[in-house]
mmCIF file of N, CA and C in Angstrom:
data_model
loop_
_atom_site.group_PDB
_atom_site.id
_atom_site.type_symbol
_atom_site.label_atom_id
_atom_site.label_comp_id
_atom_site.label_asym_id
_atom_site.label_seq_id
_atom_site.Cartn_x
_atom_site.Cartn_y
_atom_site.Cartn_z
ATOM 1 N N LYS P 478 -0.174 7.048 -5.323
ATOM 2 C CA LYS P 478 0.184 7.353 -3.859
ATOM 3 C C LYS P 478 1.086 6.425 -3.198
ATOM 4 N N ARG P 479 0.481 5.312 -3.115
ATOM 5 C CA ARG P 479 1.295 4.188 -2.370
ATOM 6 C C ARG P 479 2.556 3.757 -2.791
ATOM 7 N N LYS P 480 2.800 3.995 -4.213
ATOM 8 C CA LYS P 480 4.171 3.633 -5.087
ATOM 9 C C LYS P 480 5.063 4.767 -4.417
ATOM 10 N N LEU P 481 4.466 5.857 -4.289
ATOM 11 C CA LEU P 481 5.254 6.968 -3.805
ATOM 12 C C LEU P 481 5.906 6.733 -2.443
ATOM 13 N N ASP P 482 4.796 6.226 -1.540
ATOM 14 C CA ASP P 482 5.182 6.126 -0.142
ATOM 15 C C ASP P 482 6.321 5.083 0.029
ATOM 16 N N ARG P 483 5.874 3.923 -0.891
ATOM 17 C CA ARG P 483 7.087 2.823 -0.754
ATOM 18 C C ARG P 483 8.348 3.436 -1.341
ATOM 19 N N LEU P 484 8.226 4.130 -2.327
ATOM 20 C CA LEU P 484 9.400 4.578 -2.801
ATOM 21 C C LEU P 484 10.323 5.557 -1.799
ATOM 22 N N PHE P 485 9.612 6.253 -1.089
ATOM 23 C CA PHE P 485 9.980 7.012 -0.076
ATOM 24 C C PHE P 485 10.848 6.346 0.855
ATOM 25 N N GLU P 486 9.985 5.265 1.451
ATOM 26 C CA GLU P 486 10.635 4.474 2.478
ATOM 27 C C GLU P 486 11.728 3.886 2.128
ATOM 28 N N LYS P 487 11.924 3.069 0.946
ATOM 29 C CA LYS P 487 12.865 2.494 0.594
ATOM 30 C C LYS P 487 14.180 3.482 0.431
ATOM 31 N N PHE P 488 14.087 4.647 -0.257
ATOM 32 C CA PHE P 488 14.913 5.366 -0.529
ATOM 33 C C PHE P 488 15.502 5.944 1.091
ATOM 34 N N ARG P 489 14.572 5.994 2.059
ATOM 35 C CA ARG P 489 15.048 6.810 3.246
ATOM 36 C C ARG P 489 15.761 5.624 4.233
ATOM 37 N N GLU P 490 15.454 4.278 3.854
ATOM 38 C CA GLU P 490 16.090 3.294 4.272
ATOM 39 C C GLU P 490 17.519 3.308 3.896
ATOM 40 N N ASP P 491 17.457 3.349 2.580
ATOM 41 C CA ASP P 491 18.863 3.287 2.072
ATOM 42 C C ASP P 491 19.740 4.322 2.122
ATOM 43 N N THR P 492 19.241 5.449 2.332
ATOM 44 C CA THR P 492 20.022 6.721 2.877
ATOM 45 C C THR P 492 20.308 6.470 4.296
ATOM 46 N N ALA P 493 19.655 5.941 5.032
ATOM 47 C CA ALA P 493 19.915 5.838 6.559
ATOM 48 C C ALA P 493 20.941 4.661 6.686
ATOM 49 N N ASP P 494 20.825 3.504 5.799
ATOM 50 C CA ASP P 494 22.193 2.523 5.941
ATOM 51 C C ASP P 494 23.305 2.867 5.349
ATOM 52 N N GLY P 495 23.265 4.064 4.459
ATOM 53 C CA GLY P 495 24.617 4.646 3.680
ATOM 54 C C GLY P 495 24.865 3.930 2.405
ATOM 55 N N LEU P 496 23.612 3.300 1.892
ATOM 56 C CA LEU P 496 23.891 2.961 0.390
ATOM 57 C C LEU P 496 23.875 3.968 -0.670
ATOM 58 N N LEU P 497 24.907 3.959 -1.382
ATOM 59 C CA LEU P 497 25.198 4.805 -2.477
ATOM 60 C C LEU P 497 25.140 4.148 -3.924
ATOM 61 N N TYR P 498 24.590 4.932 -5.001
ATOM 62 C CA TYR P 498 24.782 4.717 -6.246
ATOM 63 C C TYR P 498 26.018 5.132 -6.780
ATOM 64 N N GLU P 499 26.558 4.257 -7.907
ATOM 65 C CA GLU P 499 27.830 4.794 -8.171
ATOM 66 C C GLU P 499 27.686 6.097 -8.976
ATOM 67 N N ASN P 500 26.443 6.320 -9.396
ATOM 68 C CA ASN P 500 26.315 7.741 -10.092
ATOM 69 C C ASN P 500 25.926 8.983 -9.154
ATOM 70 N N LYS P 501 26.710 9.738 -8.997
ATOM 71 C CA LYS P 501 26.441 10.828 -8.095
ATOM 72 C C LYS P 501 24.989 11.656 -8.267
ATOM 73 N N TYR P 502 24.745 11.428 -9.486
ATOM 74 C CA TYR P 502 23.471 12.339 -9.716
ATOM 75 C C TYR P 502 22.259 11.703 -9.412
ATOM 76 N N LEU P 503 22.439 10.419 -9.366
ATOM 77 C CA LEU P 503 21.142 9.527 -8.735
ATOM 78 C C LEU P 503 21.046 9.566 -7.171
ATOM 79 N N ASN P 504 22.235 10.044 -6.495
ATOM 80 C CA ASN P 504 22.518 9.837 -5.168
ATOM 81 C C ASN P 504 21.759 11.704 -4.843
ATOM 82 N N THR P 505 22.070 12.523 -5.642
ATOM 83 C CA THR P 505 21.397 13.673 -5.519
ATOM 84 C C THR P 505 20.036 13.877 -5.445
ATOM 85 N N VAL P 506 19.562 13.081 -6.447
ATOM 86 C CA VAL P 506 18.274 12.927 -6.743
ATOM 87 C C VAL P 506 17.498 12.496 -5.687
ATOM 88 N N ARG P 507 17.976 11.059 -5.073
ATOM 89 C CA ARG P 507 17.438 10.398 -4.091
ATOM 90 C C ARG P 507 17.459 11.430 -2.987
ATOM 91 N N SER P 508 18.385 11.851 -2.585
ATOM 92 C CA SER P 508 18.418 12.651 -1.195
ATOM 93 C C SER P 508 17.512 13.865 -1.319
ATOM 94 N N ALA P 509 17.491 14.573 -2.483
ATOM 95 C CA ALA P 509 16.490 15.546 -2.837
ATOM 96 C C ALA P 509 14.891 15.091 -2.716
ATOM 97 N N PHE P 510 15.005 13.778 -3.026
ATOM 98 C CA PHE P 510 13.258 13.289 -3.104
ATOM 99 C C PHE P 510 12.879 13.006 -1.457
ATOM 100 N N VAL P 511 14.012 12.421 -0.975
ATOM 101 C CA VAL P 511 13.671 12.045 0.594
ATOM 102 C C VAL P 511 13.306 13.467 1.450
ATOM 103 N N SER P 512 14.157 14.558 0.945
ATOM 104 C CA SER P 512 14.085 15.721 1.698
ATOM 105 C C SER P 512 12.828 16.436 1.368
ATOM 106 N N ALA P 513 12.119 16.239 0.244
ATOM 107 C CA ALA P 513 11.136 17.113 -0.204
ATOM 108 C C ALA P 513 9.718 16.294 -0.059
ATOM 109 N N TYR P 514 9.931 15.063 -0.040
ATOM 110 C CA TYR P 514 8.463 14.166 0.032
ATOM 111 C C TYR P 514 7.757 14.432 1.046
ATOM 112 N N PRO P 515 8.242 14.449 2.201
ATOM 113 C CA PRO P 515 7.137 14.901 3.398
ATOM 114 C C PRO P 515 6.585 15.984 3.334
ATOM 115 N N PHE P 516 6.951 16.977 2.602
ATOM 116 C CA PHE P 516 6.348 18.416 2.386
ATOM 117 C C PHE P 516 5.374 18.056 1.556
ATOM 118 N N LEU P 517 5.714 17.629 0.375
ATOM 119 C CA LEU P 517 4.710 17.129 -0.820
ATOM 120 C C LEU P 517 3.645 16.309 -0.128
ATOM 121 N N HIS P 518 3.748 15.401 0.586
ATOM 122 C CA HIS P 518 3.092 14.431 1.205
ATOM 123 C C HIS P 518 1.991 15.317 1.981
ATOM 124 N N CYS P 519 2.400 16.121 2.891
ATOM 125 C CA CYS P 519 1.520 16.994 3.867
ATOM 126 C C CYS P 519 0.688 17.843 3.199
ATOM 127 N N SER P 520 1.340 18.329 2.014
ATOM 128 C CA SER P 520 0.337 19.418 1.246
ATOM 129 C C SER P 520 -0.602 18.471 0.526
ATOM 130 N N TRP P 521 -0.470 17.338 0.338
ATOM 131 C CA TRP P 521 -1.339 16.672 -0.401
ATOM 132 C C TRP P 521 -2.629 16.222 0.406
ATOM 133 N N GLU P 522 -2.190 15.718 1.590
ATOM 134 C CA GLU P 522 -3.057 15.426 2.685
ATOM 135 C C GLU P 522 -3.900 16.619 3.295
ATOM 136 N N LEU P 523 -3.298 17.654 3.227
ATOM 137 C CA LEU P 523 -3.770 19.136 3.583
ATOM 138 C C LEU P 523 -5.183 19.812 2.736
ATOM 139 N N ALA P 524 -4.898 19.305 1.506
ATOM 140 C CA ALA P 524 -5.518 19.732 0.367
ATOM 141 C C ALA P 524 -6.599 18.794 0.320
ATOM 142 N N ASN P 525 -6.609 17.281 0.671
ATOM 143 C CA ASN P 525 -7.584 16.508 0.495
ATOM 144 C C ASN P 525 -8.459 16.861 1.838
ATOM 145 N N LEU P 526 -8.002 17.445 3.007
ATOM 146 C CA LEU P 526 -8.756 17.568 3.981
ATOM 147 C C LEU P 526 -9.522 18.954 3.915
ATOM 148 N N GLY P 527 -8.871 19.872 3.289
ATOM 149 C CA GLY P 527 -9.647 21.200 2.967
ATOM 150 C C GLY P 527 -10.801 20.777 1.989
ATOM 151 N N LEU P 528 -10.504 19.915 1.005
ATOM 152 C CA LEU P 528 -11.500 19.846 0.150
ATOM 153 C C LEU P 528 -12.548 18.836 0.736
ATOM 154 N N LEU P 529 -12.164 18.161 1.582
ATOM 155 C CA LEU P 529 -13.285 17.266 2.138
ATOM 156 C C LEU P 529 -14.275 18.000 3.123
ATOM 157 N N LEU P 530 -13.361 19.245 3.918
ATOM 158 C CA LEU P 530 -14.122 20.157 4.585
ATOM 159 C C LEU P 530 -15.233 20.919 3.872
ATOM 160 N N THR P 531 -14.758 21.529 2.716
ATOM 161 C CA THR P 531 -15.655 22.452 1.807
ATOM 162 C C THR P 531 -16.617 21.456 1.263
ATOM 163 N N TYR P 532 -16.306 20.288 0.960
ATOM 164 C CA TYR P 532 -17.568 19.571 0.401
ATOM 165 C C TYR P 532 -18.530 19.139 1.377
ATOM 166 N N THR P 533 -18.217 18.743 2.676
ATOM 167 C CA THR P 533 -19.127 18.511 3.757
ATOM 168 C C THR P 533 -19.925 19.845 4.227
ATOM 169 N N LEU P 534 -19.564 20.963 3.702
ATOM 170 C CA LEU P 534 -20.187 22.191 3.962
ATOM 171 C C LEU P 534 -20.707 22.699 3.203
ATOM 172 N N LYS P 535 -21.095 22.068 1.842
ATOM 173 C CA LYS P 535 -21.426 22.405 0.617
ATOM 174 C C LYS P 535 -20.901 23.528 -0.173
ATOM 175 N N LYS P 536 -19.714 23.657 0.170
ATOM 176 C CA LYS P 536 -19.133 24.666 -0.738
ATOM 177 C C LYS P 536 -18.553 24.340 -1.908
ATOM 178 N N SER P 537 -18.056 23.075 -2.071
ATOM 179 C CA SER P 537 -17.423 22.643 -3.230
ATOM 180 C C SER P 537 -18.130 21.238 -3.620
ATOM 181 N N LYS P 538 -18.083 21.058 -4.953
ATOM 182 C CA LYS P 538 -18.634 19.679 -5.534
ATOM 183 C C LYS P 538 -17.730 18.632 -5.610
ATOM 184 N N TYR P 539 -16.370 18.808 -5.290
ATOM 185 C CA TYR P 539 -15.353 17.851 -5.070
ATOM 186 C C TYR P 539 -15.210 17.381 -3.882
ATOM 187 N N HIS P 540 -14.694 16.175 -3.549
ATOM 188 C CA HIS P 540 -14.413 16.081 -2.091
ATOM 189 C C HIS P 540 -12.908 15.274 -1.693
ATOM 190 N N SER P 541 -12.279 15.409 -3.269
ATOM 191 C CA SER P 541 -10.527 15.202 -3.023
ATOM 192 C C SER P 541 -10.052 15.636 -4.091
ATOM 193 N N VAL P 542 -8.686 15.688 -3.761
ATOM 194 C CA VAL P 542 -7.905 16.164 -5.091
ATOM 195 C C VAL P 542 -8.062 15.011 -6.309
ATOM 196 N N LEU P 543 -7.972 13.963 -5.953
ATOM 197 C CA LEU P 543 -8.277 12.938 -7.116
ATOM 198 C C LEU P 543 -9.735 12.856 -7.884
ATOM 199 N N SER P 544 -10.561 13.241 -7.232
ATOM 200 C CA SER P 544 -11.677 13.256 -7.884
ATOM 201 C C SER P 544 -11.832 14.563 -8.877
ATOM 202 N N ILE P 545 -11.025 15.720 -8.414
ATOM 203 C CA ILE P 545 -10.805 16.710 -9.423
ATOM 204 C C ILE P 545 -9.902 16.464 -10.650
ATOM 205 N N LEU P 546 -8.860 15.645 -10.563
ATOM 206 C CA LEU P 546 -8.145 14.893 -11.385
ATOM 207 C C LEU P 546 -8.904 13.945 -12.479
ATOM 208 N N ALA P 547 -9.825 13.306 -11.772
ATOM 209 C CA ALA P 547 -10.098 12.181 -12.346
ATOM 210 C C ALA P 547 -11.931 12.970 -13.105
ATOM 211 N N GLY P 548 -12.024 13.749 -12.616
ATOM 212 C CA GLY P 548 -13.151 14.674 -13.218
ATOM 213 C C GLY P 548 -14.329 14.262 -12.794
ATOM 214 N N TYR P 549 -14.553 13.741 -11.730
ATOM 215 C CA TYR P 549 -15.743 13.233 -11.207
ATOM 216 C C TYR P 549 -16.208 13.831 -9.875
ATOM 217 N N ASN P 550 -17.422 13.963 -9.662
ATOM 218 C CA ASN P 550 -17.753 14.680 -8.217
ATOM 219 C C ASN P 550 -18.969 13.907 -7.687
ATOM 220 N N LEU P 551 -19.152 13.862 -6.381
ATOM 221 C CA LEU P 551 -20.360 13.238 -5.617
ATOM 222 C C LEU P 551 -21.330 14.214 -5.747
ATOM 223 N N ILE P 552 -22.506 13.690 -5.632
ATOM 224 C CA ILE P 552 -24.005 14.598 -5.176
ATOM 225 C C ILE P 552 -24.447 14.228 -3.956
ATOM 226 N N TYR P 553 -25.258 15.254 -3.442
ATOM 227 C CA TYR P 553 -25.858 15.066 -2.287
ATOM 228 C C TYR P 553 -27.307 14.384 -2.556
ATOM 229 N N MET P 554 -27.715 13.499 -2.122
ATOM 230 C CA MET P 554 -29.045 12.611 -2.135
ATOM 231 C C MET P 554 -30.132 13.428 -1.317
ATOM 232 N N LYS P 555 -30.946 13.724 -2.282
ATOM 233 C CA LYS P 555 -32.193 14.173 -1.597
ATOM 234 C C LYS P 555 -32.955 13.305 -0.700
ATOM 235 N N GLN P 556 -33.755 13.760 0.096
ATOM 236 C CA GLN P 556 -34.426 12.811 1.339
ATOM 237 C C GLN P 556 -35.275 12.058 0.693
ATOM 238 N N GLN P 557 -36.052 12.379 -0.341
ATOM 239 C CA GLN P 557 -36.932 11.611 -0.820
ATOM 240 C C GLN P 557 -36.371 10.399 -1.350
ATOM 241 N N THR P 558 -35.369 10.718 -2.017
ATOM 242 C CA THR P 558 -34.409 9.534 -3.035
ATOM 243 C C THR P 558 -34.129 8.747 -1.886
ATOM 244 N N GLN P 559 -33.351 9.211 -0.733
ATOM 245 C CA GLN P 559 -32.836 8.667 0.410
ATOM 246 C C GLN P 559 -33.972 7.572 0.846
ATOM 247 N N GLN P 560 -35.178 8.045 1.290
ATOM 248 C CA GLN P 560 -36.138 7.376 1.759
ATOM 249 C C GLN P 560 -36.543 6.237 0.949
ATOM 250 N N ALA P 561 -36.796 6.555 -0.444
ATOM 251 C CA ALA P 561 -37.212 5.421 -1.168
ATOM 252 C C ALA P 561 -35.899 4.469 -1.472
ATOM 253 N N SER P 562 -34.717 4.799 -1.093
ATOM 254 C CA SER P 562 -33.764 3.736 -1.384
ATOM 255 C C SER P 562 -33.679 2.840 -0.225
ATOM 256 N N SER P 563 -33.930 3.490 0.869
ATOM 257 C CA SER P 563 -33.856 2.726 2.372
ATOM 258 C C SER P 563 -35.019 1.729 2.304
ATOM 259 N N LYS P 564 -36.287 2.190 1.661
ATOM 260 C CA LYS P 564 -37.379 1.336 1.552
ATOM 261 C C LYS P 564 -36.846 0.013 0.596
ATOM 262 N N ILE P 565 -36.574 0.208 -0.305
ATOM 263 C CA ILE P 565 -35.905 -0.730 -1.379
ATOM 264 C C ILE P 565 -35.064 -1.979 -0.623
ATOM 265 N N GLN P 566 -34.025 -1.283 0.079
ATOM 266 C CA GLN P 566 -33.083 -1.929 0.724
ATOM 267 C C GLN P 566 -33.517 -2.799 1.939
ATOM 268 N N SER P 567 -34.509 -2.189 2.592
ATOM 269 C CA SER P 567 -35.139 -2.953 3.802
ATOM 270 C C SER P 567 -35.957 -3.909 3.036
ATOM 271 N N LYS P 568 -36.845 -3.853 1.872
ATOM 272 C CA LYS P 568 -37.360 -4.986 1.210
ATOM 273 C C LYS P 568 -36.618 -6.077 1.083
ATOM 274 N N ILE P 569 -35.484 -5.956 0.319
ATOM 275 C CA ILE P 569 -34.392 -6.898 -0.101
ATOM 276 C C ILE P 569 -34.006 -7.530 1.372
ATOM 277 N N TYR P 570 -33.636 -6.882 2.225
ATOM 278 C CA TYR P 570 -33.113 -7.524 3.637
ATOM 279 C C TYR P 570 -34.167 -8.434 4.314
ATOM 280 N N ASN P 571 -35.478 -8.105 4.202
ATOM 281 C CA ASN P 571 -36.621 -8.544 5.008
ATOM 282 C C ASN P 571 -37.080 -9.882 4.082
ATOM 283 N N ASN P 572 -36.922 -9.928 2.794
ATOM 284 C CA ASN P 572 -37.411 -10.868 2.015
ATOM 285 C C ASN P 572 -36.389 -11.979 1.725
ATOM 286 N N GLY P 573 -35.286 -12.169 2.420
ATOM 287 C CA GLY P 573 -34.375 -13.103 2.118
ATOM 288 C C GLY P 573 -32.878 -12.676 1.874
ATOM 289 N N GLY P 574 -32.846 -11.450 1.651
ATOM 290 C CA GLY P 574 -31.498 -10.660 1.479
ATOM 291 C C GLY P 574 -30.880 -11.093 0.253
ATOM 292 N N ILE P 575 -29.770 -11.374 0.446
ATOM 293 C CA ILE P 575 -28.778 -11.667 -0.590
ATOM 294 C C ILE P 575 -28.913 -12.947 -1.239
ATOM 295 N N LYS P 576 -29.532 -13.775 -0.601
ATOM 296 C CA LYS P 576 -29.696 -15.135 -1.227
ATOM 297 C C LYS P 576 -30.803 -15.035 -2.214
ATOM 298 N N VAL P 577 -31.814 -14.084 -2.094
ATOM 299 C CA VAL P 577 -32.769 -13.797 -2.776
ATOM 300 C C VAL P 577 -32.571 -13.085 -4.183
ATOM 301 N N ALA P 578 -31.478 -12.202 -3.825
ATOM 302 C CA ALA P 578 -30.862 -11.254 -5.186
ATOM 303 C C ALA P 578 -30.135 -12.230 -5.911
ATOM 304 N N ALA P 579 -29.498 -13.149 -5.081
ATOM 305 C CA ALA P 579 -28.499 -13.942 -6.028
ATOM 306 C C ALA P 579 -29.228 -14.981 -6.727
ATOM 307 N N HIS P 580 -30.168 -15.420 -6.404
ATOM 308 C CA HIS P 580 -31.026 -16.317 -6.692
ATOM 309 C C HIS P 580 -31.757 -15.969 -8.552
ATOM 310 N N SER P 581 -32.141 -14.546 -7.898
ATOM 311 C CA SER P 581 -32.996 -14.104 -9.135
ATOM 312 C C SER P 581 -31.941 -13.670 -10.365
ATOM 313 N N LEU P 582 -30.590 -13.128 -10.089
ATOM 314 C CA LEU P 582 -29.697 -12.833 -10.894
ATOM 315 C C LEU P 582 -29.062 -14.015 -11.691
ATOM 316 N N MET P 583 -28.852 -15.166 -10.714
ATOM 317 C CA MET P 583 -28.704 -16.559 -11.461
ATOM 318 C C MET P 583 -29.660 -17.120 -12.340
ATOM 319 N N SER P 584 -30.965 -16.849 -11.918
ATOM 320 C CA SER P 584 -32.197 -17.320 -12.889
ATOM 321 C C SER P 584 -32.208 -16.461 -13.964
ATOM 322 N N LEU P 585 -32.080 -14.957 -14.168
ATOM 323 C CA LEU P 585 -31.894 -14.382 -15.149
ATOM 324 C C LEU P 585 -30.881 -14.720 -15.863
ATOM 325 N N VAL P 586 -29.587 -14.857 -15.573
ATOM 326 C CA VAL P 586 -28.546 -15.460 -16.410
ATOM 327 C C VAL P 586 -28.547 -16.602 -17.147
ATOM 328 N N ALA P 587 -29.449 -17.720 -16.219
ATOM 329 C CA ALA P 587 -29.781 -19.090 -16.998
ATOM 330 C C ALA P 587 -30.638 -18.880 -18.127
ATOM 331 N N ARG P 588 -31.764 -17.824 -17.825
ATOM 332 C CA ARG P 588 -32.766 -17.662 -19.037
ATOM 333 C C ARG P 588 -32.018 -17.045 -20.026
ATOM 334 N N GLY P 589 -31.049 -16.186 -19.882
ATOM 335 C CA GLY P 589 -30.507 -15.788 -21.156
ATOM 336 C C GLY P 589 -29.475 -16.555 -21.626
ATOM 337 N N ILE P 590 -29.057 -17.539 -20.922
ATOM 338 C CA ILE P 590 -28.243 -18.602 -21.661
ATOM 339 C C ILE P 590 -29.173 -19.410 -22.564
ATOM 340 N N THR P 591 -30.120 -20.083 -21.758
ATOM 341 C CA THR P 591 -31.077 -20.863 -22.532
ATOM 342 C C THR P 591 -31.736 -20.125 -23.815
ATOM 343 N N PHE P 592 -32.175 -18.880 -23.911
ATOM 344 C CA PHE P 592 -33.356 -18.257 -24.813
ATOM 345 C C PHE P 592 -32.202 -17.779 -25.594
ATOM 346 N N GLY P 593 -30.889 -17.079 -25.128
ATOM 347 C CA GLY P 593 -30.129 -16.284 -25.867
ATOM 348 C C GLY P 593 -29.164 -16.784 -26.745
#
């Protein structure tokens, strides 16, 4: 998507500056792209917004167009799972946080290198 955005910006600037290709077909394709891209971009964003709203209202399992194309979906976390997760996170942060987690990970890696 970003590549298309950059390409659109470049083509629009080239068209505004009056730069032309030697091949008339390429000029026609570029002007068609510059004319059509804002509508395609708007449609894409509206589709994403619609999917996000339907996901928020629990009417869809997909939250974006890319999630449909990639074939994955998000799930709602149950309240019990959320509470258990927040307890684990608070234990990690109260007991030294990232330093303790990083130290534990490094010691596991070191043991694996030593014994493995």
